[in-house]
């Protein structure tokens, strides 16, 4: 089995982030972005995706309202996934997952076909999300999908409480990541008739 782990860091004039990712992990996380709600969401992704994730915000201009931190995390996490996936040999490639949380129901559909695209259907507001917001979550998913080279369709089918909606979005994302990226022992080739997903 290939080693699908990476240590990656990104330093710009806006943020300095260090990340360590293991796609074939056990769901262990140590996440310190400085934004408690964002940490809570990324730990959902780790836990339900069986992904080991260590994220440290060394420095960031969070005084500007978290936009740069959330955006740069989308970039570095997406790039880390893309690097770990490599040519995609043996991956399942597509997956979908419905996740309910009380009054909320969210569906994610993903395809690691080498193209970056994100579409959100349904509505998430900005209240009840600590220092995060619906628009920042949307921007994170958009950035992540582009950098990870996956198509991601997130649909909020039901939901009133933004915290529940957000949590179901990240749980469901963790599950589709796990299922799409799990190596199928019968698949000894790249899952594309074109011969490439990069
Ligand atoms: Mn919660």
CSV table of C-alpha atoms and ligand atoms in Angstrom, one decimal:
chain,number,residue,atom,x,y,z
A,1,UNK,CA,0.0,0.0,0.0
A,2,UNK,CA,1.4,3.4,-0.9
A,3,UNK,CA,2.3,5.8,1.9
A,4,UNK,CA,-0.4,8.4,1.8
A,5,UNK,CA,1.0,10.8,4.4
A,6,UNK,CA,2.3,14.3,4.0
A,7,UNK,CA,3.8,17.1,6.0
A,8,UNK,CA,3.2,20.4,4.4
A,9,UNK,CA,3.6,24.1,5.4
A,10,UNK,CA,2.6,27.3,3.8
A,11,UNK,CA,3.9,30.7,4.7
A,12,UNK,CA,2.6,33.9,3.1
A,13,UNK,CA,2.4,37.5,4.3
A,14,UNK,CA,-1.0,36.7,5.6
A,15,UNK,CA,-0.7,33.3,7.3
A,16,UNK,CA,1.8,30.6,8.4
A,17,UNK,CA,0.3,27.2,8.6
A,18,UNK,CA,1.8,23.7,9.2
A,19,UNK,CA,-0.1,20.6,8.4
A,20,UNK,CA,0.4,16.9,8.8
A,21,UNK,CA,-2.1,14.6,7.0
A,22,UNK,CA,-2.5,10.8,6.9
A,23,UNK,CA,-5.4,9.7,4.6
A,24,UNK,CA,-5.0,6.1,5.9
A,25,UNK,CA,-5.2,7.2,9.6
A,26,UNK,CA,-7.6,6.4,12.5
A,27,UNK,CA,-9.4,9.7,12.9
A,28,UNK,CA,-6.9,11.3,15.3
A,29,UNK,CA,-6.6,15.1,15.2
A,30,UNK,CA,-4.7,17.9,16.9
A,31,UNK,CA,-6.1,21.1,15.3
A,32,UNK,CA,-5.3,24.6,16.4
A,33,UNK,CA,-6.3,27.3,14.0
A,34,UNK,CA,-7.2,29.8,16.7
A,35,UNK,CA,-10.8,29.6,15.6
A,36,UNK,CA,-12.6,27.2,17.9
A,37,UNK,CA,-15.6,26.5,15.6
A,38,UNK,CA,-13.3,25.8,12.7
A,39,UNK,CA,-11.2,23.4,14.8
A,40,UNK,CA,-14.5,21.7,15.8
A,41,UNK,CA,-15.4,21.3,12.1
A,42,UNK,CA,-12.0,20.1,10.9
A,43,UNK,CA,-12.0,17.5,13.7
A,44,UNK,CA,-15.3,16.2,12.4
A,45,UNK,CA,-13.7,15.7,9.0
A,46,UNK,CA,-10.8,13.8,10.7
A,47,UNK,CA,-13.0,11.7,13.0
A,48,UNK,CA,-15.5,10.6,10.4
A,49,UNK,CA,-13.0,10.3,7.5
A,50,UNK,CA,-10.5,8.2,9.6
A,51,UNK,CA,-8.0,10.8,8.6
A,52,UNK,CA,-5.1,11.8,10.9
A,53,UNK,CA,-4.8,15.5,10.9
A,54,UNK,CA,-2.4,17.9,12.7
A,55,UNK,CA,-3.0,21.5,11.9
A,56,UNK,CA,-1.1,24.4,13.5
A,57,UNK,CA,-1.6,28.0,12.8
A,58,UNK,CA,1.8,29.5,13.5
A,59,UNK,CA,0.6,33.0,12.8
A,60,UNK,CA,-2.3,34.6,11.0
A,61,UNK,CA,-4.0,37.9,10.6
A,62,UNK,CA,-7.2,36.8,12.3
A,63,UNK,CA,-7.8,40.4,13.3
A,64,UNK,CA,-9.0,40.7,9.7
A,65,UNK,CA,-11.9,38.3,10.5
A,66,UNK,CA,-10.6,34.8,9.6
A,67,UNK,CA,-11.0,35.1,5.9
A,68,UNK,CA,-7.3,34.5,5.2
A,69,UNK,CA,-6.9,31.7,7.7
A,70,UNK,CA,-9.9,29.8,6.4
A,71,UNK,CA,-8.9,30.4,2.7
A,72,UNK,CA,-5.3,29.3,3.3
A,73,UNK,CA,-6.4,26.3,5.2
A,74,UNK,CA,-8.6,25.3,2.2
A,75,UNK,CA,-5.5,25.7,-0.1
A,76,UNK,CA,-3.1,23.8,2.1
A,77,UNK,CA,-5.5,21.0,3.0
A,78,UNK,CA,-6.6,20.6,-0.7
A,79,UNK,CA,-3.0,20.5,-1.9
A,80,UNK,CA,-2.1,18.0,0.8
A,81,UNK,CA,-4.9,15.7,-0.3
A,82,UNK,CA,-3.9,16.1,-4.0
A,83,UNK,CA,-0.3,15.2,-3.2
A,84,UNK,CA,-1.2,12.2,-1.1
A,85,UNK,CA,-3.6,10.9,-3.8
A,86,UNK,CA,-0.9,11.1,-6.5
A,87,UNK,CA,-2.0,9.4,-9.7
A,88,UNK,CA,-5.0,8.0,-7.9
A,89,UNK,CA,-4.1,4.3,-8.6
A,90,UNK,CA,-6.4,2.0,-6.6
A,91,UNK,CA,-8.8,4.7,-5.2
A,92,UNK,CA,-12.6,4.2,-5.3
A,93,UNK,CA,-12.8,7.8,-6.8
A,94,UNK,CA,-16.5,8.7,-6.2
A,95,UNK,CA,-18.8,8.6,-3.2
A,96,UNK,CA,-21.8,10.1,-1.6
A,97,UNK,CA,-23.0,10.4,2.0
A,98,UNK,CA,-26.2,11.6,3.6
A,99,UNK,CA,-25.8,12.8,7.2
A,100,UNK,CA,-28.7,13.8,9.5
A,101,UNK,CA,-28.3,15.8,12.7
A,102,UNK,CA,-31.6,16.4,14.4
A,103,UNK,CA,-33.6,18.7,12.1
A,104,UNK,CA,-30.7,18.8,9.6
A,105,UNK,CA,-30.0,16.6,6.6
A,106,UNK,CA,-27.0,17.1,4.4
A,107,UNK,CA,-25.7,15.2,1.3
A,108,UNK,CA,-22.2,15.4,-0.2
A,109,UNK,CA,-21.3,13.8,-3.5
A,110,UNK,CA,-17.7,13.7,-4.5
A,111,UNK,CA,-15.6,12.7,-7.5
A,112,UNK,CA,-11.8,12.7,-7.5
A,113,UNK,CA,-11.6,13.0,-11.3
A,114,UNK,CA,-8.8,15.5,-11.5
A,115,UNK,CA,-11.1,18.6,-11.8
A,116,UNK,CA,-11.9,21.2,-9.2
A,117,UNK,CA,-15.5,22.3,-8.8
A,118,UNK,CA,-17.8,23.1,-5.9
A,119,UNK,CA,-21.5,23.7,-5.8
A,120,UNK,CA,-23.6,24.4,-2.7
A,121,UNK,CA,-27.3,24.0,-2.9
A,122,UNK,CA,-29.5,25.0,0.0
A,123,UNK,CA,-28.8,27.7,2.6
A,124,UNK,CA,-26.5,28.1,5.6
A,125,UNK,CA,-26.6,31.4,7.5
A,126,UNK,CA,-24.0,33.1,9.5
A,127,UNK,CA,-25.4,32.9,13.1
A,128,UNK,CA,-24.6,30.3,15.8
A,129,UNK,CA,-21.2,29.5,14.3
A,130,UNK,CA,-18.9,31.1,16.8
A,131,UNK,CA,-16.2,33.0,14.8
A,132,UNK,CA,-17.0,31.1,11.6
A,133,UNK,CA,-19.8,32.0,9.2
A,134,UNK,CA,-21.8,30.3,6.4
A,135,UNK,CA,-20.0,32.3,3.8
A,136,UNK,CA,-16.6,31.3,5.1
A,137,UNK,CA,-17.5,27.6,5.3
A,138,UNK,CA,-18.7,27.9,1.6
A,139,UNK,CA,-15.4,29.6,0.7
A,140,UNK,CA,-13.4,26.9,2.4
A,141,UNK,CA,-15.2,24.1,0.6
A,142,UNK,CA,-14.8,25.9,-2.7
A,143,UNK,CA,-11.1,26.4,-2.2
A,144,UNK,CA,-10.6,22.9,-0.9
A,145,UNK,CA,-12.3,21.3,-3.9
A,146,UNK,CA,-10.3,23.4,-6.4
A,147,UNK,CA,-7.0,22.5,-4.8
A,148,UNK,CA,-7.8,18.9,-4.1
A,149,UNK,CA,-8.9,18.5,-7.8
A,150,UNK,CA,-12.3,17.1,-6.9
A,151,UNK,CA,-15.9,17.8,-7.8
A,152,UNK,CA,-17.9,18.3,-4.7
A,153,UNK,CA,-21.7,18.9,-4.6
A,154,UNK,CA,-23.0,19.8,-1.1
A,155,UNK,CA,-26.7,19.9,-0.7
A,156,UNK,CA,-28.4,21.1,2.5
A,157,UNK,CA,-31.7,19.2,2.2
A,158,UNK,CA,-33.1,20.2,5.6
A,159,UNK,CA,-31.9,22.3,8.4
A,160,UNK,CA,-32.6,25.3,10.6
A,161,UNK,CA,-29.7,25.5,13.1
A,162,UNK,CA,-26.5,26.7,11.4
A,163,UNK,CA,-24.3,24.8,13.9
A,164,UNK,CA,-26.1,21.5,13.0
A,165,UNK,CA,-25.9,22.3,9.3
A,166,UNK,CA,-22.2,23.0,9.4
A,167,UNK,CA,-21.5,19.9,11.5
A,168,UNK,CA,-23.4,17.7,9.2
A,169,UNK,CA,-21.6,19.2,6.2
A,170,UNK,CA,-18.2,18.4,7.7
A,171,UNK,CA,-19.2,14.9,8.9
A,172,UNK,CA,-20.5,14.0,5.5
A,173,UNK,CA,-17.4,15.4,3.8
A,174,UNK,CA,-15.3,13.2,6.1
A,175,UNK,CA,-17.3,10.1,5.1
A,176,UNK,CA,-17.1,10.8,1.3
A,177,UNK,CA,-13.4,11.5,1.5
A,178,UNK,CA,-12.9,8.2,3.3
A,179,UNK,CA,-15.1,6.2,0.9
A,180,UNK,CA,-13.8,7.8,-2.3
A,181,UNK,CA,-10.1,7.5,-1.3
A,182,UNK,CA,-10.2,4.1,0.2
A,183,UNK,CA,-7.9,1.8,-1.8
A,184,UNK,CA,-9.8,-1.0,-3.4
A,185,UNK,CA,-7.5,-4.1,-3.3
A,186,UNK,CA,-9.1,-5.3,-6.6
A,187,UNK,CA,-8.3,-2.1,-8.4
A,188,UNK,CA,-4.7,-2.2,-9.6
A,189,UNK,CA,-5.1,0.7,-12.0
A,190,UNK,CA,-6.1,4.3,-12.2
A,191,UNK,CA,-9.9,4.5,-12.0
A,192,UNK,CA,-10.5,6.2,-15.4
A,193,UNK,CA,-10.9,4.8,-18.9
A,194,UNK,CA,-8.9,7.8,-20.0
A,195,UNK,CA,-6.0,6.5,-18.0
A,196,UNK,CA,-5.4,9.6,-15.9
A,197,UNK,CA,-7.2,11.6,-13.2
A,198,UNK,CA,-4.6,14.2,-13.0
B,1,LIG,MN1,-21.1,20.7,17.5
